[in-house]
Coordinates of C-alpha atoms and ligand atoms in Angstrom, one line a residue:
M989 CA 87.7 96.2 121.3
K990 CA 86.1 99.6 120.6
V991 CA 87.5 102.5 118.6
L992 CA 86.3 106.1 118.3
G993 CA 86.6 107.5 114.7
I994 CA 86.7 111.2 113.9
E995 CA 86.2 112.7 110.4
T996 CA 86.5 116.4 109.6
S997 CA 88.3 116.5 106.2
C998 CA 85.5 118.1 104.2
D999 CA 82.1 119.4 105.1
E1000 CA 80.8 116.6 107.4
T1001 CA 81.6 116.7 111.1
A1002 CA 81.4 113.0 112.0
A1003 CA 82.2 110.7 114.9
S1004 CA 81.5 107.0 115.3
I1005 CA 82.2 104.1 117.6
V1006 CA 83.0 100.8 115.9
Q1007 CA 83.6 97.5 117.8
D1008 CA 85.5 94.4 116.8
S1009 CA 82.6 92.0 116.2
S1010 CA 82.1 89.1 113.8
D1011 CA 78.4 90.1 113.6
L1012 CA 78.1 92.7 110.9
E1013 CA 74.9 94.0 112.4
T1014 CA 76.5 95.0 115.7
R1015 CA 79.8 96.3 114.5
I1016 CA 78.8 100.0 114.2
L1017 CA 77.7 101.1 117.6
S1018 CA 77.1 104.7 116.5
N1019 CA 77.7 106.7 113.3
I1020 CA 76.9 110.4 113.7
V1021 CA 77.3 112.6 110.7
L1022 CA 76.5 116.3 110.8
S1023 CA 76.4 117.7 107.3
Q1024 CA 77.3 121.4 106.9
I1025 CA 75.4 121.7 103.6
A1026 CA 73.3 124.7 104.9
E1027 CA 76.5 126.7 105.8
H1028 CA 78.1 126.2 102.4
E1029 CA 75.0 126.2 100.1
P1030 CA 74.9 130.0 99.6
Y1031 CA 78.4 129.8 98.2
G1032 CA 77.7 126.9 95.8
G1033 CA 80.5 124.8 97.3
V1034 CA 82.5 124.1 100.4
V1035 CA 84.3 127.2 101.9
P1036 CA 87.3 125.8 103.7
E1037 CA 87.4 128.5 106.4
I1038 CA 83.7 128.1 107.2
A1039 CA 84.1 124.3 107.3
A1040 CA 87.0 124.5 109.8
R1041 CA 85.1 126.8 112.1
A1042 CA 82.0 124.7 111.9
H1043 CA 84.0 121.6 112.8
L1044 CA 85.4 123.4 115.8
H1045 CA 82.0 124.4 116.9
Y1046 CA 80.2 121.1 116.5
L1047 CA 82.8 118.3 116.9
Q1048 CA 82.8 118.0 120.7
N1049 CA 79.0 117.5 120.8
I1050 CA 79.1 115.1 117.8
I1051 CA 81.7 112.9 119.7
K1052 CA 79.5 113.1 122.9
Q1053 CA 76.5 111.9 120.8
A1054 CA 78.5 109.1 119.3
L1055 CA 79.6 107.9 122.8
N1056 CA 76.0 108.2 124.2
E1057 CA 74.4 106.3 121.3
A1058 CA 77.1 103.6 121.6
D1059 CA 76.5 103.5 125.4
T1060 CA 80.3 103.8 125.8
T1061 CA 82.5 106.0 127.9
L1062 CA 85.8 107.6 126.8
E1063 CA 87.6 105.3 129.3
Q1064 CA 86.1 102.2 127.6
L1065 CA 87.7 103.1 124.3
D1066 CA 90.7 101.0 123.2
A1067 CA 92.0 103.6 120.7
I1068 CA 91.1 106.8 118.9
A1069 CA 91.4 107.1 115.2
V1070 CA 91.1 110.4 113.2
T1071 CA 91.3 111.4 109.6
G1072 CA 94.9 112.8 109.2
G1073 CA 94.4 113.8 105.5
P1074 CA 94.0 114.2 102.6
G1075 CA 91.5 117.0 102.8
L1076 CA 90.8 120.6 103.6
I1077 CA 93.7 121.3 106.0
G1078 CA 91.8 123.6 108.4
G1079 CA 89.2 120.9 109.1
V1080 CA 91.8 118.1 109.3
L1081 CA 93.7 120.1 111.9
V1082 CA 90.6 120.5 114.1
G1083 CA 89.9 116.7 114.0
V1084 CA 93.6 115.8 114.6
M1085 CA 94.0 118.2 117.5
M1086 CA 90.8 117.0 119.1
A1087 CA 92.0 113.4 118.8
K1088 CA 95.4 114.3 120.2
A1089 CA 93.9 116.1 123.2
L1090 CA 91.7 113.1 123.9
V1091 CA 94.5 110.5 123.7
M1092 CA 96.8 112.7 125.9
G1093 CA 94.2 113.0 128.6
L1094 CA 93.1 109.4 128.4
Q1095 CA 96.5 107.8 127.7
K1096 CA 95.1 105.8 124.8
P1097 CA 96.7 104.8 121.4
F1098 CA 96.4 107.3 118.6
I1099 CA 95.8 106.4 114.9
A1100 CA 96.0 108.9 112.1
V1101 CA 94.0 107.5 109.2
N1102 CA 94.2 108.2 105.5
H1103 CA 90.7 109.2 104.4
L1104 CA 91.1 107.3 101.2
E1105 CA 92.0 104.2 103.1
G1106 CA 88.7 104.7 104.9
H1107 CA 86.8 104.5 101.7
A1108 CA 89.0 101.6 100.5
L1109 CA 88.4 99.4 103.5
T1110 CA 84.7 100.2 103.9
P1111 CA 83.6 96.9 102.2
R1112 CA 85.4 94.9 104.9
L1113 CA 83.4 96.8 107.5
S1114 CA 80.0 96.4 105.7
H1115 CA 80.5 93.0 104.0
D1116 CA 83.5 91.3 105.7
L1117 CA 85.2 91.2 102.3
Q1118 CA 88.5 89.4 102.2
F1119 CA 91.7 90.7 100.4
P1120 CA 92.4 91.1 97.5
Y1121 CA 89.8 93.0 95.7
L1122 CA 89.5 95.6 92.9
L1123 CA 88.2 99.0 94.0
L1124 CA 86.9 102.0 92.2
L1125 CA 87.1 105.0 94.6
A1126 CA 84.9 107.7 93.2
S1127 CA 84.3 110.7 95.4
G1128 CA 84.4 114.5 95.2
G1129 CA 88.1 114.8 95.4
H1130 CA 89.3 111.5 94.0
C1131 CA 88.6 109.0 91.3
Q1132 CA 90.9 106.0 91.0
F1133 CA 91.2 102.2 90.5
L1134 CA 93.1 100.4 93.3
E1135 CA 94.1 96.8 93.9
V1136 CA 93.4 96.4 97.6
L1137 CA 95.9 93.8 98.7
G1138 CA 96.0 94.2 102.4
V1139 CA 95.8 96.9 105.2
G1140 CA 98.2 99.5 104.0
K1141 CA 98.9 97.6 100.7
Y1142 CA 97.4 99.3 97.7
R1143 CA 98.4 99.4 94.1
R1144 CA 97.0 102.2 92.0
L1145 CA 96.1 101.0 88.5
G1146 CA 94.7 104.3 87.2
T1147 CA 93.5 107.7 88.2
T1148 CA 91.7 110.7 86.8
I1149 CA 94.0 112.9 84.8
D1150 CA 91.8 116.0 85.6
D1151 CA 88.6 116.2 87.6
A1152 CA 87.1 113.6 90.0
A1153 CA 83.7 112.2 89.0
G1154 CA 81.9 113.9 92.0
E1155 CA 83.6 117.2 91.2
A1156 CA 82.3 117.0 87.6
F1157 CA 78.8 116.4 88.9
D1158 CA 79.1 119.3 91.3
K1159 CA 80.5 121.7 88.7
V1160 CA 77.9 120.9 86.0
A1161 CA 75.1 121.2 88.6
K1162 CA 76.4 124.6 89.5
L1163 CA 76.2 125.7 85.8
M1164 CA 72.5 124.8 85.9
N1165 CA 72.0 126.6 89.3
I1166 CA 71.3 123.3 91.0
D1167 CA 71.8 123.3 94.7
Y1168 CA 75.1 122.1 96.2
P1169 CA 76.1 119.2 96.4
G1170 CA 75.3 118.6 92.8
G1171 CA 75.7 114.8 92.6
P1172 CA 72.7 113.7 94.6
A1173 CA 70.6 116.6 93.2
M1174 CA 71.4 115.7 89.6
E1175 CA 70.5 112.0 90.3
R1176 CA 67.1 113.1 91.6
L1177 CA 66.4 115.4 88.6
A1178 CA 67.7 112.7 86.2
K1179 CA 64.7 110.6 87.1
T1180 CA 62.4 112.6 84.9
G1181 CA 65.0 113.3 82.2
N1182 CA 65.9 111.7 78.9
P1183 CA 69.4 110.2 79.1
D1184 CA 69.7 110.2 75.3
R1185 CA 68.7 113.8 74.7
F1186 CA 72.2 115.4 74.8
D1187 CA 75.2 114.0 72.9
L1188 CA 78.1 114.0 75.3
P1189 CA 81.6 112.5 74.9
R1190 CA 82.9 109.4 76.7
P1191 CA 86.4 110.6 77.6
L1192 CA 89.4 108.3 77.0
K1193 CA 87.1 105.6 75.6
G1194 CA 89.1 102.7 74.2
R1195 CA 92.4 104.2 75.4
E1196 CA 95.1 101.9 76.9
G1197 CA 95.2 101.7 80.7
C1198 CA 92.4 102.7 83.1
D1199 CA 93.0 106.4 83.7
L1200 CA 89.9 108.5 83.8
S1201 CA 89.0 112.0 82.7
F1202 CA 85.9 114.1 83.2
S1203 CA 87.0 117.6 82.3
G1204 CA 86.2 117.3 78.6
L1205 CA 82.8 115.9 79.4
K1206 CA 82.2 118.9 81.8
T1207 CA 83.2 121.3 79.1
A1208 CA 80.9 119.7 76.5
A1209 CA 78.0 119.9 79.0
R1210 CA 78.9 123.6 79.6
V1211 CA 78.8 124.5 75.9
L1212 CA 75.3 122.9 75.6
I1213 CA 74.0 124.5 78.7
Q1214 CA 75.2 128.0 77.8
K1215 CA 73.8 127.7 74.3
Q1216 CA 70.2 127.8 75.4
T1217 CA 67.8 128.9 78.2
M1218 CA 67.4 125.7 80.1
S1219 CA 63.8 124.8 80.9
E1220 CA 63.0 122.4 83.7
Q1221 CA 62.8 119.6 81.2
D1222 CA 66.1 120.6 79.5
T1223 CA 67.7 120.5 83.0
A1224 CA 66.3 117.1 83.7
D1225 CA 67.5 115.8 80.3
M1226 CA 71.0 117.2 80.9
C1227 CA 71.1 115.6 84.3
A1228 CA 70.1 112.2 82.8
S1229 CA 72.5 112.5 79.8
F1230 CA 75.4 113.6 82.0
Q1231 CA 74.8 110.8 84.5
K1232 CA 74.7 108.3 81.7
A1233 CA 77.9 109.6 80.2
I1234 CA 79.7 109.3 83.6
A1235 CA 78.2 105.8 84.3
E1236 CA 79.2 104.5 80.8
S1237 CA 82.6 106.0 81.1
L1238 CA 83.2 104.5 84.6
A1239 CA 82.0 101.1 83.3
E1240 CA 84.3 101.2 80.2
R1241 CA 87.3 102.2 82.2
T1242 CA 86.5 99.5 84.8
E1243 CA 86.7 96.9 82.1
H1244 CA 90.2 98.0 81.4
A1245 CA 91.1 98.0 85.1
I1246 CA 89.9 94.4 85.5
K1247 CA 92.4 93.3 82.8
M1248 CA 95.2 95.1 84.6
T1249 CA 95.0 93.4 88.0
S1250 CA 98.1 91.5 89.1
T1251 CA 96.2 88.7 90.7
K1252 CA 92.8 87.1 89.9
M1253 CA 90.1 89.1 91.7
T1254 CA 86.8 87.7 92.8
H1255 CA 85.2 91.0 93.8
F1256 CA 84.8 94.5 92.3
V1257 CA 83.9 97.2 94.8
V1258 CA 82.8 100.8 94.3
S1259 CA 83.1 103.3 97.2
G1260 CA 83.1 107.0 97.8
G1261 CA 80.2 109.5 97.5
V1262 CA 79.6 108.8 93.8
A1263 CA 79.0 105.2 94.6
A1264 CA 75.7 106.3 96.1
N1265 CA 74.4 106.9 92.5
Q1266 CA 72.0 104.1 91.5
T1267 CA 72.5 104.4 87.8
I1268 CA 76.3 104.2 88.2
R1269 CA 75.8 101.1 90.5
H1270 CA 73.6 99.6 87.8
Y1271 CA 76.2 100.0 85.1
L1272 CA 79.0 98.7 87.3
T1273 CA 77.0 95.7 88.4
D1274 CA 76.5 94.8 84.7
I1275 CA 80.2 95.1 83.9
S1276 CA 81.1 93.0 86.9
T1277 CA 78.7 90.2 86.0
A1278 CA 80.0 90.2 82.4
N1279 CA 83.6 89.8 83.8
D1280 CA 82.7 87.1 86.4
L1281 CA 83.2 89.4 89.3
K1282 CA 80.9 89.8 92.3
F1283 CA 79.9 93.4 92.7
I1284 CA 79.8 95.1 96.1
A1285 CA 78.7 98.7 96.9
P1286 CA 78.6 99.6 100.6
P1287 CA 75.3 100.9 102.0
L1288 CA 74.7 104.6 101.0
K1289 CA 75.5 106.1 104.4
L1290 CA 78.9 104.3 104.3
C1291 CA 79.6 105.5 100.8
T1292 CA 79.5 109.2 101.5
D1293 CA 81.9 110.6 104.1
N1294 CA 81.5 109.2 107.6
A1295 CA 83.5 108.4 110.7
A1296 CA 82.6 104.7 110.9
M1297 CA 85.0 104.0 108.0
I1298 CA 87.8 105.9 109.9
A1299 CA 87.1 104.0 113.1
W1300 CA 87.2 100.8 111.1
V1301 CA 90.6 101.5 109.6
G1302 CA 91.7 102.4 113.1
L1303 CA 90.5 99.0 114.4
E1304 CA 92.2 97.1 111.5
R1305 CA 95.5 99.0 112.1
F1306 CA 95.3 98.7 115.9
K1307 CA 94.9 95.0 115.6
L1308 CA 98.1 94.9 113.6
G1309 CA 99.9 97.0 116.1
Q1310 CA 100.1 100.0 113.8
T1311 CA 99.5 103.1 116.0
D1312 CA 100.9 106.6 115.4
D1313 CA 103.1 109.0 117.3
L1314 CA 101.6 112.3 118.6
S1315 CA 104.1 114.2 116.4
F1316 CA 101.9 113.2 113.4
A1317 CA 101.3 116.3 111.2
P1318 CA 98.0 116.6 109.2
K1319 CA 98.5 116.1 105.5
P1320 CA 96.5 118.1 102.9
R1321 CA 97.8 115.7 100.3
W1322 CA 98.3 112.0 101.1
P1323 CA 98.2 109.5 98.2
L1324 CA 97.4 106.0 99.2
Ligands
LIG2483 O1 83.1 110.6 99.4 P1 82.4 111.9 99.5 O2 81.2 112.0 100.5 O3 83.4 113.1 99.9 C1 84.7 113.2 99.4 O4 85.6 112.5 100.0 O5 84.8 113.8 98.3 O6 81.9 112.3 98.1 C2 81.2 113.5 97.8 C3 81.0 113.6 96.3 C4 80.3 114.9 95.9 O7 81.0 115.4 94.7 C5 78.9 114.5 95.6 O8 78.3 115.3 94.6 C6 79.1 113.1 95.1 O9 80.1 112.5 95.9 N1 77.8 112.3 95.2 C7 77.1 111.9 94.2 C8 76.0 111.3 94.8 N2 76.0 111.4 96.1 C9 77.2 112.0 96.4 N3 77.4 111.9 92.9 C10 76.4 111.3 92.1 N4 75.3 110.8 92.5 C11 75.0 110.7 93.9 N5 73.9 110.1 94.3
LIG2484 ZN1 85.5 110.9 101.0

């Protein structure tokens, strides 16, 4: 069984072919991701209109590349899955319309995938992880703890009450004139910085529940940044201090989330773009070990946005007979 996945919800134009194989190594037949960073960099963030136009320009070729690399023809596909939301609606429309056109021409099943479900089920693609598991989904637009109980069965334990973790990285990076996207750039600069140089808060520390918050942390960083002319070393120190604050905060909130699960979990998983951060992974590994949980973080290229995770959800849902009607309307907001 082979499924084509299409992802266009933010600034990556992506297509992938995933097959139903018990061998993890041969599951992903192709995983093409075209980053539009160069298009958006001059503006310091993603410009929705530019992203939508770029998806329209590149998507057809990206799909062709995915098929070629997988040595697969359109006719050999069993289903086509596409991100149906949440995300920047112009981009989602481009992907959904492309998928609808393909399934109409090919008479194949159509599956509209929730992007967050893509991140949530990635550890099953990369590690064959069984349900249930505890998940921290930390990306540019979302930051939440979920109990993943089955395909389509999620229980949200807590969520950010303001910014997402990735968003906080991106905004603080912008204040220091660090190139977009801020998260990976700050992680690089943090390597030469002192994580204890700047005193930053740990939002909601000790508070009941496992909600998260990053806007106070961002404001505290802004005040410090604007108080001085930031030398190269100051910038590195701020990157390291900020990264440590986010990592410690995520770890502390994780400890609360672990206590809130309805069933005994054996695994704790982090996914989403922020999960690419090695310091954060390190803190989360420690907190998992201390709580008798095995820690899983998918490989870096499956943490950030990609279409393999969308194809995978398509495959999981297709096997359960869960396909969608062509009347599906893209959703800018779509909670899990
Ligand atoms: O999951 P993702 O690729 O897209 C969304 O669905 O949002 O996540 C992108 C976010 C951005 O905010 C980016 O700055 C952040 O993830 N990110 C990182 C790292 N790599 C990506 N944040 C911290 N450290 C990283 N290494
Ligand atoms: Zn994402």
